[in-house]
Coordinates of C-alpha atoms and ligand atoms in Angstrom, one line a residue:
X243 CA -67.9 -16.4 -24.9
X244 CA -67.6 -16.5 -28.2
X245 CA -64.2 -14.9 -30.4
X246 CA -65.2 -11.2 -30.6
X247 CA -67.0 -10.8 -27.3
X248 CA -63.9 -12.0 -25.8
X249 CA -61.5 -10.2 -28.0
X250 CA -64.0 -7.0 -27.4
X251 CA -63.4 -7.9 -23.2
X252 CA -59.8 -8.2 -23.6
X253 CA -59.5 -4.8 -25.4
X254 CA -61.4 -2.6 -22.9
X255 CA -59.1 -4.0 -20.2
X256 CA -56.1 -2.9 -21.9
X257 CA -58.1 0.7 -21.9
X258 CA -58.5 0.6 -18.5
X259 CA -54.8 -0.2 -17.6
X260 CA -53.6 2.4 -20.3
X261 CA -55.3 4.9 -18.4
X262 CA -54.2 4.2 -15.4
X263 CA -50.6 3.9 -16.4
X264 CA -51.1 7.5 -18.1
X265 CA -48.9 10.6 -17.1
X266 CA -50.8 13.4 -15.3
X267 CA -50.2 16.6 -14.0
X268 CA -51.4 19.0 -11.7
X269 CA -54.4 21.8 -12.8
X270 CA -52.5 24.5 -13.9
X271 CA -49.2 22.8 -14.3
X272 CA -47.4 24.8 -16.7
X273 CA -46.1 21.6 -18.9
X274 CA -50.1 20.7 -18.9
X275 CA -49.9 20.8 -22.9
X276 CA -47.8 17.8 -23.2
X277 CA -49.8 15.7 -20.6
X278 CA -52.8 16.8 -23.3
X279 CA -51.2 15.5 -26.5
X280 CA -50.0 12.7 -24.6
X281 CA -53.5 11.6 -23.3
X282 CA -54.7 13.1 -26.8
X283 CA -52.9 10.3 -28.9
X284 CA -52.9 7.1 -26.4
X285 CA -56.6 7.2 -25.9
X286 CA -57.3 8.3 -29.5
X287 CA -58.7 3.9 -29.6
X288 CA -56.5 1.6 -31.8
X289 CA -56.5 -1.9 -31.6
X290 CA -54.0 -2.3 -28.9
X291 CA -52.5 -5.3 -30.6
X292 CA -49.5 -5.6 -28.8
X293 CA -50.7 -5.5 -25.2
X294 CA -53.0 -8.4 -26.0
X295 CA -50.1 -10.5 -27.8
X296 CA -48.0 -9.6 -24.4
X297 CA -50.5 -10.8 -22.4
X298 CA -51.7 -13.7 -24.6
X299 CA -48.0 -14.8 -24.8
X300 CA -47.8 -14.3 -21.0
X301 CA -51.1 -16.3 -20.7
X302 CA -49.5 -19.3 -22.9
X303 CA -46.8 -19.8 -20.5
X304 CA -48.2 -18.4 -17.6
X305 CA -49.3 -20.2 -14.0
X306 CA -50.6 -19.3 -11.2
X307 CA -48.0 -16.8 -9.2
X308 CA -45.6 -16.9 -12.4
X309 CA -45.7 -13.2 -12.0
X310 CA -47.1 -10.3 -10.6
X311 CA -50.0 -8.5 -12.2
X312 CA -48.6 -5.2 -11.8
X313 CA -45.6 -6.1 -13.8
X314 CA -47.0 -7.7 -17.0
X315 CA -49.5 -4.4 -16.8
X316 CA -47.0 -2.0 -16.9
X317 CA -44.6 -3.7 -19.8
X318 CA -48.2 -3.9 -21.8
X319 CA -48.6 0.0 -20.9
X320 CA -45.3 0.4 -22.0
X321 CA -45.5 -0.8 -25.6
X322 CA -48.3 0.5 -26.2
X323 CA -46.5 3.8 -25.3
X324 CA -43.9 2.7 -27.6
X325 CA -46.0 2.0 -30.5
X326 CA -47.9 5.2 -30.1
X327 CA -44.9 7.3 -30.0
X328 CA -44.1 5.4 -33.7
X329 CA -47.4 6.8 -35.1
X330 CA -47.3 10.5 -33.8
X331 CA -43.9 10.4 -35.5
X332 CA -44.7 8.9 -38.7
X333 CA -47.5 11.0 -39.1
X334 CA -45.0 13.8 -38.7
X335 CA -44.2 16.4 -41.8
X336 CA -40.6 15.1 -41.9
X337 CA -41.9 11.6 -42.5
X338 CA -45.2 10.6 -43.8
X339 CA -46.9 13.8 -43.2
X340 CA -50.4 12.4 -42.6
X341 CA -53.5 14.8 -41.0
X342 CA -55.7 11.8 -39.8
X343 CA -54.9 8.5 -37.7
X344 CA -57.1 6.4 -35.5
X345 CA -60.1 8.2 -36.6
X346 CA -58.8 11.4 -35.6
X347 CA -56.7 14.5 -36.3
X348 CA -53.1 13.4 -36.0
X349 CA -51.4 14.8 -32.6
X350 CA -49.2 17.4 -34.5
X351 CA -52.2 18.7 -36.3
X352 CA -54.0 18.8 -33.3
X353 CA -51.4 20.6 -31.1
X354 CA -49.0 21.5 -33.1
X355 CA -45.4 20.5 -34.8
X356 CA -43.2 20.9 -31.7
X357 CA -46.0 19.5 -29.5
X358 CA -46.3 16.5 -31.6
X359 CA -42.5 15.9 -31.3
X360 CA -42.3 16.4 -27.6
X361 CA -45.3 14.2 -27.0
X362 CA -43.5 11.7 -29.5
X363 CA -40.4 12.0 -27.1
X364 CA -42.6 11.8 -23.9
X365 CA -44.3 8.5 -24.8
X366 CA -41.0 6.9 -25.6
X367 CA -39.4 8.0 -22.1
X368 CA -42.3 7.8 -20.4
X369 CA -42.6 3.7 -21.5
X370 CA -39.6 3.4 -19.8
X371 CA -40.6 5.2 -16.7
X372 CA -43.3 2.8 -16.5
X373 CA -41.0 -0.4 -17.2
X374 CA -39.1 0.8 -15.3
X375 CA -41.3 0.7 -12.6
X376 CA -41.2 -3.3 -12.3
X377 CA -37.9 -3.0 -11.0
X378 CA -39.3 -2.0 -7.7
X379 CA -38.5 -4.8 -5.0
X380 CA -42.1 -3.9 -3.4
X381 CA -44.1 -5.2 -6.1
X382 CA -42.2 -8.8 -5.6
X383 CA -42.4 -9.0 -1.6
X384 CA -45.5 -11.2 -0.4
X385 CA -46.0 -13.9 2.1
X386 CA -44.1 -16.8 1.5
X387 CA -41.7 -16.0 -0.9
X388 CA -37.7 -16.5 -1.0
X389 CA -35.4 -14.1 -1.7
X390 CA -34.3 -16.4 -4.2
X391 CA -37.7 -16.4 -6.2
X392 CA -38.0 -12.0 -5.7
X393 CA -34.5 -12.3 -7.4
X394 CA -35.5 -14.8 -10.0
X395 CA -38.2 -12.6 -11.0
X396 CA -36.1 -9.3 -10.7
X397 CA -34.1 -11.2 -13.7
X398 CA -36.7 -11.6 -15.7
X399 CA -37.8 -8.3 -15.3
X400 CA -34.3 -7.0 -16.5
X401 CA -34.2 -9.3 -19.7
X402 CA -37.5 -7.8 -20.5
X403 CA -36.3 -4.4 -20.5
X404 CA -33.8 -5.6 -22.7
X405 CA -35.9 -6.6 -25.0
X406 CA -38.1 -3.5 -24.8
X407 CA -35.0 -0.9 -25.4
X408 CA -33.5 -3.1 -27.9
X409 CA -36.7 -4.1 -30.5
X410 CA -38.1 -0.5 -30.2
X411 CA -34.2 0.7 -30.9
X412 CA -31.7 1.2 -33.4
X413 CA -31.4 -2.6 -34.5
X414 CA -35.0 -2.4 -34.6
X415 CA -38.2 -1.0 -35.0
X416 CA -36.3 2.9 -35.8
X417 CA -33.8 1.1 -38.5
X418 CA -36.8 -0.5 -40.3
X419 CA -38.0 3.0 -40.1
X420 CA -34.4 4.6 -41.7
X421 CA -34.8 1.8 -44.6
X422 CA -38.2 2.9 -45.1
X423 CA -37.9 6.6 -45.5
X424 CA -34.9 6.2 -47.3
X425 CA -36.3 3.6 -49.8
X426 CA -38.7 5.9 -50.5
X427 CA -39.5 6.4 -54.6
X428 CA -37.0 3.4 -55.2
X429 CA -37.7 0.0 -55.6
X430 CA -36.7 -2.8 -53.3
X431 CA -36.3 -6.2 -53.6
X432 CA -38.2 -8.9 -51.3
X433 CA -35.4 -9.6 -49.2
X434 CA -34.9 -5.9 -48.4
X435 CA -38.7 -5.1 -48.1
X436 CA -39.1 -8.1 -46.2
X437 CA -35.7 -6.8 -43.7
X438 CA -37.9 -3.5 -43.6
X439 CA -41.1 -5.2 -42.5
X440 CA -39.6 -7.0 -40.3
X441 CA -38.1 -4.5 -38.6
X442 CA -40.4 -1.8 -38.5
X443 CA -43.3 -3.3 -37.5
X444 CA -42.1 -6.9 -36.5
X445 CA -39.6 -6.0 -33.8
X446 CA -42.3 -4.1 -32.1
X447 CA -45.0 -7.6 -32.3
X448 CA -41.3 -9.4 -31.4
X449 CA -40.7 -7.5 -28.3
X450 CA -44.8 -7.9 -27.1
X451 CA -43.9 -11.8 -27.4
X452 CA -41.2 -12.4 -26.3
X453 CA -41.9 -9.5 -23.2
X454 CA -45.0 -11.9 -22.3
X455 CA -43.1 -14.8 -22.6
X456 CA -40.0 -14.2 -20.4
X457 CA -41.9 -12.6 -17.7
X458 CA -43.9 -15.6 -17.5
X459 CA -40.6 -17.7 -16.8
X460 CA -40.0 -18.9 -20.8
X461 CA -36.4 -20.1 -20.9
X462 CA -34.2 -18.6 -23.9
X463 CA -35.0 -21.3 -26.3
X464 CA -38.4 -20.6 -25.8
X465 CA -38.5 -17.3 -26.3
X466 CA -36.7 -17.4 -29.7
X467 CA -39.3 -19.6 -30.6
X468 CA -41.5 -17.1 -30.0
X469 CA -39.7 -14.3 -31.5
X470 CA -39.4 -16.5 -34.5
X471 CA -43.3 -17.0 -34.5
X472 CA -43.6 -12.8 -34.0
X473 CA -41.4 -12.1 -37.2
X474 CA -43.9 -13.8 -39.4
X475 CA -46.9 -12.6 -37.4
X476 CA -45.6 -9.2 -38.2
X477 CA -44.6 -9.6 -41.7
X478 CA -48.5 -11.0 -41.9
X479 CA -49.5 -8.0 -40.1
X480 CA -47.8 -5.7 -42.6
X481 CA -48.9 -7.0 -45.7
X482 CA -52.0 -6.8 -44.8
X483 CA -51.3 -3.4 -43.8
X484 CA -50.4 -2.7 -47.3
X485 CA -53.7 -4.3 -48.6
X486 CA -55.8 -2.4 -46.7
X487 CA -53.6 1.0 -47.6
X488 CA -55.0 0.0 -51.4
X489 CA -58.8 -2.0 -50.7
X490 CA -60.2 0.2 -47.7
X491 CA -61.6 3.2 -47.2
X492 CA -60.7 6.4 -44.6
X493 CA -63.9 5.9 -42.6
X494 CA -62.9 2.2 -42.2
X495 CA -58.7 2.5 -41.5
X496 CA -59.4 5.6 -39.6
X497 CA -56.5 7.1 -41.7
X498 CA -55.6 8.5 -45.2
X499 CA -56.0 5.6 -47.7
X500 CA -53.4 5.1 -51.0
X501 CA -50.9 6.7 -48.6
X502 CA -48.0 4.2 -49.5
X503 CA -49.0 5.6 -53.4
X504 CA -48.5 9.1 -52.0
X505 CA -45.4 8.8 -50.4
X506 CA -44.1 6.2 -52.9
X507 CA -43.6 3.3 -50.6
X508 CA -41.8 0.0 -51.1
X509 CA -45.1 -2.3 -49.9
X510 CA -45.6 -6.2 -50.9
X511 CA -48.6 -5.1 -53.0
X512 CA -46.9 -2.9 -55.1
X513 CA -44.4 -5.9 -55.7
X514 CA -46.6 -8.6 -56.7
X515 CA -50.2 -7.4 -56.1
X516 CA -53.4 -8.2 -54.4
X517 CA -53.8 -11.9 -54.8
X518 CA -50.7 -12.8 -53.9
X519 CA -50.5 -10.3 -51.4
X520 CA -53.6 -12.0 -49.4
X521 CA -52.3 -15.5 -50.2
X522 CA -48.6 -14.6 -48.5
X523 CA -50.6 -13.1 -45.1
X524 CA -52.3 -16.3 -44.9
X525 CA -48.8 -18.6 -45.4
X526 CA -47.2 -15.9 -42.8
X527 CA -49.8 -16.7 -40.4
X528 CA -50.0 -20.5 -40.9
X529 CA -46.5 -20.6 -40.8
X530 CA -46.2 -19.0 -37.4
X531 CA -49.0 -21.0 -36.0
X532 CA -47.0 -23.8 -36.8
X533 CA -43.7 -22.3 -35.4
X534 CA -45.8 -21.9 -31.8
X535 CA -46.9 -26.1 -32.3
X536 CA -43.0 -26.7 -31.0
X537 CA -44.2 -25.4 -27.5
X538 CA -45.4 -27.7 -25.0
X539 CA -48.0 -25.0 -23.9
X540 CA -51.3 -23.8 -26.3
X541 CA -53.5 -20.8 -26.0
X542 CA -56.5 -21.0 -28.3
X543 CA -57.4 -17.2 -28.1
X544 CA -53.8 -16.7 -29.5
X545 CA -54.3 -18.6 -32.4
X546 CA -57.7 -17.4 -33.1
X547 CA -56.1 -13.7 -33.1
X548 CA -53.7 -14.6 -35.3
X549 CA -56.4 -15.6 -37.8
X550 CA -58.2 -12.5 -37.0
X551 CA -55.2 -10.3 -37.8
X552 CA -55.5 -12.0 -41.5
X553 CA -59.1 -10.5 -42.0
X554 CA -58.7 -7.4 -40.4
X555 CA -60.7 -4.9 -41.7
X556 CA -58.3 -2.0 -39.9
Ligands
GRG874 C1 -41.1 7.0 -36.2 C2 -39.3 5.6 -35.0 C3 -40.5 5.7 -35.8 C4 -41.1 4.6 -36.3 C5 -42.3 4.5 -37.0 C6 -44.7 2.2 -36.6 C7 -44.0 3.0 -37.6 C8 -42.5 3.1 -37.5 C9 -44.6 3.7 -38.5 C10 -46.1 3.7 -38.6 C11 -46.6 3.4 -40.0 C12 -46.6 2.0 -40.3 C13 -47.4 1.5 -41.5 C14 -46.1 1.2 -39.5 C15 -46.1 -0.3 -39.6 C16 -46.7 -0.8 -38.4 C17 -48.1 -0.6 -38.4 C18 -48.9 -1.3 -39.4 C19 -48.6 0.2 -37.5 C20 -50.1 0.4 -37.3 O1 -50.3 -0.5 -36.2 P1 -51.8 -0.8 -35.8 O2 -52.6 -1.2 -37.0 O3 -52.3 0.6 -35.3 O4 -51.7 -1.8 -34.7 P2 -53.4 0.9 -34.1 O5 -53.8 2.3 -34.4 O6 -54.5 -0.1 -34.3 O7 -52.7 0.7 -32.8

């Protein structure tokens, strides 16, 4: 199987356990509206980036029994929550105001201002419910295991949540958020936009990582090597972000183009332009693939999708 077939495979069965990790309610349920946006924006498609790198982390140090399915499924259902929650947000009035993402009307458009909030809020706690979830002593009690190995992995499961809360939190992806908004129509320096970058949108990519890892029994020096490989997977991830905000098209992205224009954002492009733009995703990316050359493990599909991420196309 070649890349994209498997990349295509791998995608689809993130779908599948997305929707079967979805909130639901009862015909008639008078909160039914929620459950609608909800649904509305997680199945709206996307690339679902950061299940994959969970699972594709989980996969490099992964054997045989290393964890329980259920449990890596429902910490990739959960970020995906998480990062979906981000976009209805950001597409909100208050912040970047936008009327189209993944292809389609943005959820507040769609259902409304206060719906797109509460749906916001409902994907966030909702992640957690499902996280959450893995703490059940159920999912961990088969033949021929100790009490010593449910525990083990009840340990792991509690440093992933950790991680979860703590990347999509305050120190993390929501403050690169606060330095974005209010950097807005100013003009930052690289160390700043590069703080910003890496916070907004490399905590989350962090988090997916280092989830993946830890649940697959990576030991804490392990795992910062992987969060240090996520931070420049994400500031790769960004730029090109930014280059695609200024070179694609809406039919393409799926969103509003020249949108960091519009809202005046700080963005690597608009810092040093295109050329060097495309040259720093492909250091970002080499240099993390190097970072993850310190493990004793590999994963080739890994490595292929961090070249892919450098010649996205949205
Ligand atoms: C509102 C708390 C809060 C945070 C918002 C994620 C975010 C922070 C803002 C969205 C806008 C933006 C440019 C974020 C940077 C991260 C990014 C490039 C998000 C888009 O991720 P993709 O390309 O989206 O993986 P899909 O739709 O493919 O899942």
């Amino acid at each position: 199987m070649d890349f994209h077939q498997e990349l295509e495979k791998k995608a689809g069965q993130i779908e599948e356990l997305i929707k079967k990790y979805m909130p639901s309610c009862k015909e008639g349920d008078e909160t039914k509206t929620v459950y609608e946006a909800v649904e509305y924006s997680l199945t709206a498609g996307g690339k679902r980036l950061r299940p994959m790198l969970l699972g594709e982390t989980f996969a490099l140090f992964g054997q045989e029994r290393a964890m329980e399915a259920e449990t890596v499924e429902r910490f990739m259902a959960a970020i995906e929550m998480i990062h979906t929650y981000s976009l209805v947000h950001d597409d909100l009035p208050a912040m970047d105001n936008d009327e189209y993402r993944r292809g389609k009307k943005t959820t507040h458009i769609q259902f409304g201002e206060a719906m797109g909030i509460l749906a916001g809020d409902a994907l966030l706690n909702y992640a957690f419910e499902t996280a959450l979830g893995s703490l059940d002593i159920r999912i961990y009690r088969r033949e021929n295991t100790t009490a010593e190995e449910q525990l083990e992995k009840l340990i792991r499961v509690s440093k992933a949540l950790q991680i979860l809360a703590k990347k999509a939190g305050i120190s993390g992806m929501i403050g690169g958020q606060v330095i974005d908004i209010e950097a807005e129509g100013t003009c930052l320096g690289l160390p700043v936009l590069d703080r910003l970058n890496a916070l907004k949108t490399g905590a989350l990519l962090e988090a997916s990582m280092m989830i993946g890892a830890i649940l697959a029994g990576a030991d804490d020096s392990q795992a910062a090597v992987i969060e240090e490989a996520a931070r420049y997977i994400g500031l790769a991830f960004q730029i090109q972000d930014d280059i695609l905000d200024v070179s694609s098209t809406t039919e393409i992205l799926g969103k509003p183009v020249h949108s960091d224009e519009k809202n005046n954002k700080n963005t690597y492009v608009a810092l040093y332009g295109i050329d060097k733009a495309q040259e720093q995703v492909r250091s970002y990316s080499a240099h993390a693939c190097d970072i993850l050359d310190k493990l004793p493990h590999s994963n080739v599909f890994l490595r292929e999708l961090i070249w892919y991420l450098t010649d996205r196309k949205n």
